[in-house]
CSV table of C-alpha atoms in Angstrom, one decimal:
chain,number,residue,atom,x,y,z
A,1,UNK,CA,5.2,10.7,28.2
A,2,UNK,CA,5.2,12.0,31.9
A,3,UNK,CA,2.2,13.9,31.6
A,4,UNK,CA,0.4,10.7,29.9
A,5,UNK,CA,1.8,8.7,33.0
A,6,UNK,CA,0.5,10.9,35.9
A,7,UNK,CA,-3.0,11.0,34.2
A,8,UNK,CA,-2.8,7.3,34.2
A,9,UNK,CA,-1.8,6.9,37.5
A,10,UNK,CA,-4.7,9.1,38.7
A,11,UNK,CA,-7.2,6.6,37.3
A,12,UNK,CA,-7.6,7.8,33.8
A,13,UNK,CA,-7.8,5.4,30.8
A,14,UNK,CA,-5.5,5.9,27.7
A,15,UNK,CA,-8.1,7.5,25.7
A,16,UNK,CA,-9.3,9.8,28.2
A,17,UNK,CA,-5.9,11.2,28.7
A,18,UNK,CA,-5.3,11.3,24.8
A,19,UNK,CA,-8.2,13.7,24.7
A,20,UNK,CA,-7.4,15.5,27.6
A,21,UNK,CA,-3.6,16.3,25.8
A,22,UNK,CA,-5.3,16.8,22.5
A,23,UNK,CA,-7.4,19.5,23.7
A,24,UNK,CA,-4.8,21.1,25.9
A,25,UNK,CA,-3.0,21.4,22.7
A,26,UNK,CA,-5.9,22.9,20.7
A,27,UNK,CA,-5.4,19.9,18.0
A,28,UNK,CA,-8.2,20.3,15.8
A,29,UNK,CA,-8.2,16.6,14.6
A,30,UNK,CA,-9.4,13.6,16.5
A,31,UNK,CA,-6.9,11.5,18.2
A,32,UNK,CA,-7.6,8.0,18.9
A,33,UNK,CA,-5.8,5.5,21.1
A,34,UNK,CA,-5.3,1.9,19.9
A,35,UNK,CA,-6.7,0.7,23.1
A,36,UNK,CA,-7.3,1.4,26.5
A,37,UNK,CA,-5.7,-2.0,27.8
A,38,UNK,CA,-1.9,-2.8,28.7
A,39,UNK,CA,0.2,-3.6,25.6
A,40,UNK,CA,3.9,-3.7,25.9
A,41,UNK,CA,6.1,-4.2,22.8
A,42,UNK,CA,8.8,-7.0,24.1
A,43,UNK,CA,12.2,-7.2,22.1
A,44,UNK,CA,14.0,-10.6,22.3
A,45,UNK,CA,17.9,-10.1,21.7
A,46,UNK,CA,20.9,-12.4,22.8
A,47,UNK,CA,21.3,-10.8,26.1
A,48,UNK,CA,17.7,-11.8,26.8
A,49,UNK,CA,13.9,-10.2,26.4
A,50,UNK,CA,13.8,-6.5,26.8
A,51,UNK,CA,11.2,-3.8,27.5
A,52,UNK,CA,10.8,-1.4,24.5
A,53,UNK,CA,12.1,1.6,26.2
A,54,UNK,CA,15.0,-0.3,27.6
A,55,UNK,CA,15.9,-1.5,24.1
A,56,UNK,CA,15.2,1.7,22.0
A,57,UNK,CA,16.3,4.4,24.8
A,58,UNK,CA,18.6,3.0,27.2
A,59,UNK,CA,20.7,0.5,25.2
A,60,UNK,CA,20.0,3.0,21.6
A,61,UNK,CA,18.7,0.3,19.6
A,62,UNK,CA,22.3,-1.7,19.6
A,63,UNK,CA,21.3,-5.1,20.5
A,64,UNK,CA,20.5,-7.5,17.4
A,65,UNK,CA,16.8,-8.5,17.4
A,66,UNK,CA,15.7,-12.1,17.3
A,67,UNK,CA,12.0,-11.6,17.9
A,68,UNK,CA,9.4,-8.7,18.4
A,69,UNK,CA,6.0,-9.7,20.7
A,70,UNK,CA,3.3,-7.6,21.7
A,71,UNK,CA,2.3,-9.1,25.3
A,72,UNK,CA,-1.1,-8.6,26.2
A,73,UNK,CA,-2.1,-7.6,22.5
A,74,UNK,CA,-4.5,-10.6,22.1
A,75,UNK,CA,-6.5,-9.9,25.2
A,76,UNK,CA,-6.9,-6.2,24.4
A,77,UNK,CA,-10.0,-4.6,22.3
A,78,UNK,CA,-9.8,-1.6,20.3
A,79,UNK,CA,-10.3,1.6,22.1
A,80,UNK,CA,-13.7,3.4,21.5
A,81,UNK,CA,-14.0,4.9,18.2
A,82,UNK,CA,-11.2,3.0,16.8
A,83,UNK,CA,-13.5,0.7,14.4
A,84,UNK,CA,-16.0,3.1,13.5
A,85,UNK,CA,-13.3,5.4,12.2
A,86,UNK,CA,-11.6,2.4,10.2
A,87,UNK,CA,-15.1,1.7,8.8
A,88,UNK,CA,-16.4,5.2,7.9
A,89,UNK,CA,-13.0,6.3,6.4
A,90,UNK,CA,-12.5,7.5,2.7
A,91,UNK,CA,-8.9,6.8,2.9
A,92,UNK,CA,-6.4,5.4,5.1
A,93,UNK,CA,-2.5,6.0,5.1
A,94,UNK,CA,-0.3,3.9,6.6
A,95,UNK,CA,2.5,6.5,7.4
A,96,UNK,CA,6.2,5.7,7.2
A,97,UNK,CA,6.4,4.5,10.7
A,98,UNK,CA,8.4,1.5,11.9
A,99,UNK,CA,6.0,-1.4,10.6
A,100,UNK,CA,7.1,-3.6,13.5
A,101,UNK,CA,7.7,-1.5,16.4
A,102,UNK,CA,5.2,1.2,15.6
A,103,UNK,CA,2.3,0.1,13.3
A,104,UNK,CA,2.6,-3.7,14.5
A,105,UNK,CA,1.3,-3.3,17.9
A,106,UNK,CA,-1.8,-1.7,16.4
A,107,UNK,CA,-2.5,-4.6,13.9
A,108,UNK,CA,-1.8,-6.6,16.5
A,109,UNK,CA,-5.1,-5.7,18.5
A,110,UNK,CA,-7.9,-8.3,17.6
A,111,UNK,CA,-10.4,-6.5,15.4
A,112,UNK,CA,-8.2,-3.7,13.8
A,113,UNK,CA,-6.3,-5.7,11.2
A,114,UNK,CA,-9.3,-7.4,9.9
A,115,UNK,CA,-11.6,-4.1,9.9
A,116,UNK,CA,-8.8,-2.4,7.7
A,117,UNK,CA,-8.9,-5.5,5.5
A,118,UNK,CA,-12.7,-5.1,4.8
A,119,UNK,CA,-13.3,-1.7,5.0
A,120,UNK,CA,-14.1,0.3,1.7
A,121,UNK,CA,-11.5,3.0,2.4
A,122,UNK,CA,-8.8,3.1,-0.3
A,123,UNK,CA,-5.9,2.1,1.8
A,124,UNK,CA,-2.4,3.3,0.9
A,125,UNK,CA,1.0,3.1,2.8
A,126,UNK,CA,3.7,5.0,2.5
A,127,UNK,CA,7.4,3.4,2.5
A,128,UNK,CA,9.8,4.1,5.5
A,129,UNK,CA,12.7,2.4,3.7
A,130,UNK,CA,14.6,4.6,1.0
A,131,UNK,CA,17.3,3.2,-0.9
A,132,UNK,CA,17.9,0.1,1.6
A,133,UNK,CA,17.8,2.1,4.8
A,134,UNK,CA,15.5,3.8,7.0
A,135,UNK,CA,15.3,7.3,7.4
A,136,UNK,CA,14.9,7.0,10.8
A,137,UNK,CA,15.1,4.6,13.5
A,138,UNK,CA,16.3,0.9,13.7
A,139,UNK,CA,14.0,-0.7,11.2
A,140,UNK,CA,16.6,-1.7,8.4
A,141,UNK,CA,18.8,-3.3,11.1
A,142,UNK,CA,15.6,-5.3,12.7
A,143,UNK,CA,14.5,-6.3,9.3
A,144,UNK,CA,17.7,-7.5,8.2
A,145,UNK,CA,17.8,-9.3,12.0
A,146,UNK,CA,14.4,-11.0,10.9
A,147,UNK,CA,15.8,-12.2,7.9
A,148,UNK,CA,13.4,-9.6,5.9
A,149,UNK,CA,14.3,-7.8,2.5
A,150,UNK,CA,15.3,-4.4,3.4
A,151,UNK,CA,13.5,-2.8,0.9
A,152,UNK,CA,9.9,-1.2,0.2
A,153,UNK,CA,9.0,-4.5,-1.2
A,154,UNK,CA,9.9,-6.3,2.2
A,155,UNK,CA,7.7,-3.8,4.1
A,156,UNK,CA,4.9,-4.2,1.6
A,157,UNK,CA,5.1,-7.8,2.4
A,158,UNK,CA,4.2,-7.2,5.8
A,159,UNK,CA,1.0,-5.3,4.5
A,160,UNK,CA,0.1,-7.8,2.1
A,161,UNK,CA,-3.7,-7.7,2.3
A,162,UNK,CA,-4.3,-4.5,3.8
A,163,UNK,CA,-3.1,-1.8,1.2
A,164,UNK,CA,-4.3,-1.2,-2.4
A,165,UNK,CA,-1.6,1.4,-3.0
A,166,UNK,CA,2.0,2.0,-2.2
A,167,UNK,CA,4.0,5.0,-2.3
A,168,UNK,CA,7.7,4.6,-2.6
A,169,UNK,CA,10.6,6.8,-3.0
A,170,UNK,CA,11.9,7.0,-6.8
A,171,UNK,CA,15.3,5.9,-5.8
A,172,UNK,CA,13.5,2.3,-5.4
A,173,UNK,CA,11.6,2.0,-8.7
A,174,UNK,CA,13.4,-1.0,-9.1
A,175,UNK,CA,11.2,-2.9,-6.8
A,176,UNK,CA,7.9,-1.9,-8.4
A,177,UNK,CA,7.3,-5.0,-10.2
A,178,UNK,CA,7.6,-7.1,-7.2
A,179,UNK,CA,5.4,-4.9,-5.0
A,180,UNK,CA,2.8,-4.7,-7.7
A,181,UNK,CA,3.1,-9.0,-7.9
A,182,UNK,CA,1.5,-8.4,-4.4
A,183,UNK,CA,-1.7,-6.8,-5.8
A,184,UNK,CA,-0.6,-3.1,-4.9
A,185,UNK,CA,-0.3,-0.2,-7.4
A,186,UNK,CA,2.8,2.1,-6.8
A,187,UNK,CA,3.6,5.4,-6.9
A,188,UNK,CA,7.2,6.2,-7.1
A,189,UNK,CA,8.1,9.9,-5.9
A,190,UNK,CA,10.2,11.9,-3.5
A,191,UNK,CA,9.5,10.7,0.1
A,192,UNK,CA,12.2,12.5,2.0
A,193,UNK,CA,10.7,15.1,3.9
A,194,UNK,CA,13.1,17.3,4.6
A,195,UNK,CA,11.3,20.6,4.6
A,196,UNK,CA,7.5,21.4,5.3
A,197,UNK,CA,7.2,22.3,1.4
A,198,UNK,CA,8.4,18.4,0.9
A,199,UNK,CA,6.0,17.1,3.8
A,200,UNK,CA,3.0,18.8,2.3
A,201,UNK,CA,3.8,17.7,-1.3
A,202,UNK,CA,4.4,14.1,-0.3
A,203,UNK,CA,0.7,14.5,1.6
A,204,UNK,CA,-1.0,15.8,-1.5
A,205,UNK,CA,0.4,13.3,-4.0
A,206,UNK,CA,-0.4,10.3,-1.1
A,207,UNK,CA,-4.0,11.8,-0.9
A,208,UNK,CA,-4.3,11.8,-4.7
A,209,UNK,CA,-2.6,8.5,-5.6
A,210,UNK,CA,-5.5,7.3,-3.1
A,211,UNK,CA,-8.2,8.4,-4.7
A,212,UNK,CA,-7.1,6.9,-7.9
A,213,UNK,CA,-7.6,3.6,-6.4
A,214,UNK,CA,-10.2,1.4,-7.1
């Protein structure tokens, strides 16, 4: 964060900063920013509206969440390369990140969600909720605060119209009928990535599952 901020203060845009960091770390895959515009996630709580870092880092996400907004998103445009990457992809994986705090801001950028919904790529998601709880972070309590079902189905509802397939943990097999009612095929497997072997296995299963989708 400090290095990124320093580069931005020098006048580089976020895409340029991302590329500098990628090459310095010898990351071989292309990494794209969602936008070069300023977009701020704002958290509305009973104590007032907070910047994301205040809510998440300073206050350790202890405040009840009443609403989440993405300030500046409606005026932003996708960063260079984002839309072509979506249009030319064979498979798109919505990783088990927080759909409200992490993936939500990306989908809020005009053109990105629409491009994903129209691409010919096979799109799958991996549930960040396992057994009624988020594996990491405050997603479960945020969903509860916002009146959403804290389950793979609750997350799938947020992605309705985007995903063709959804990977959930085997402990949540009971949610399969509700998820399929949204028009998604479901793979139930072990999604807990507690070792490199488990991470690799889940990645392979997810890609193989995606390739079976029409």
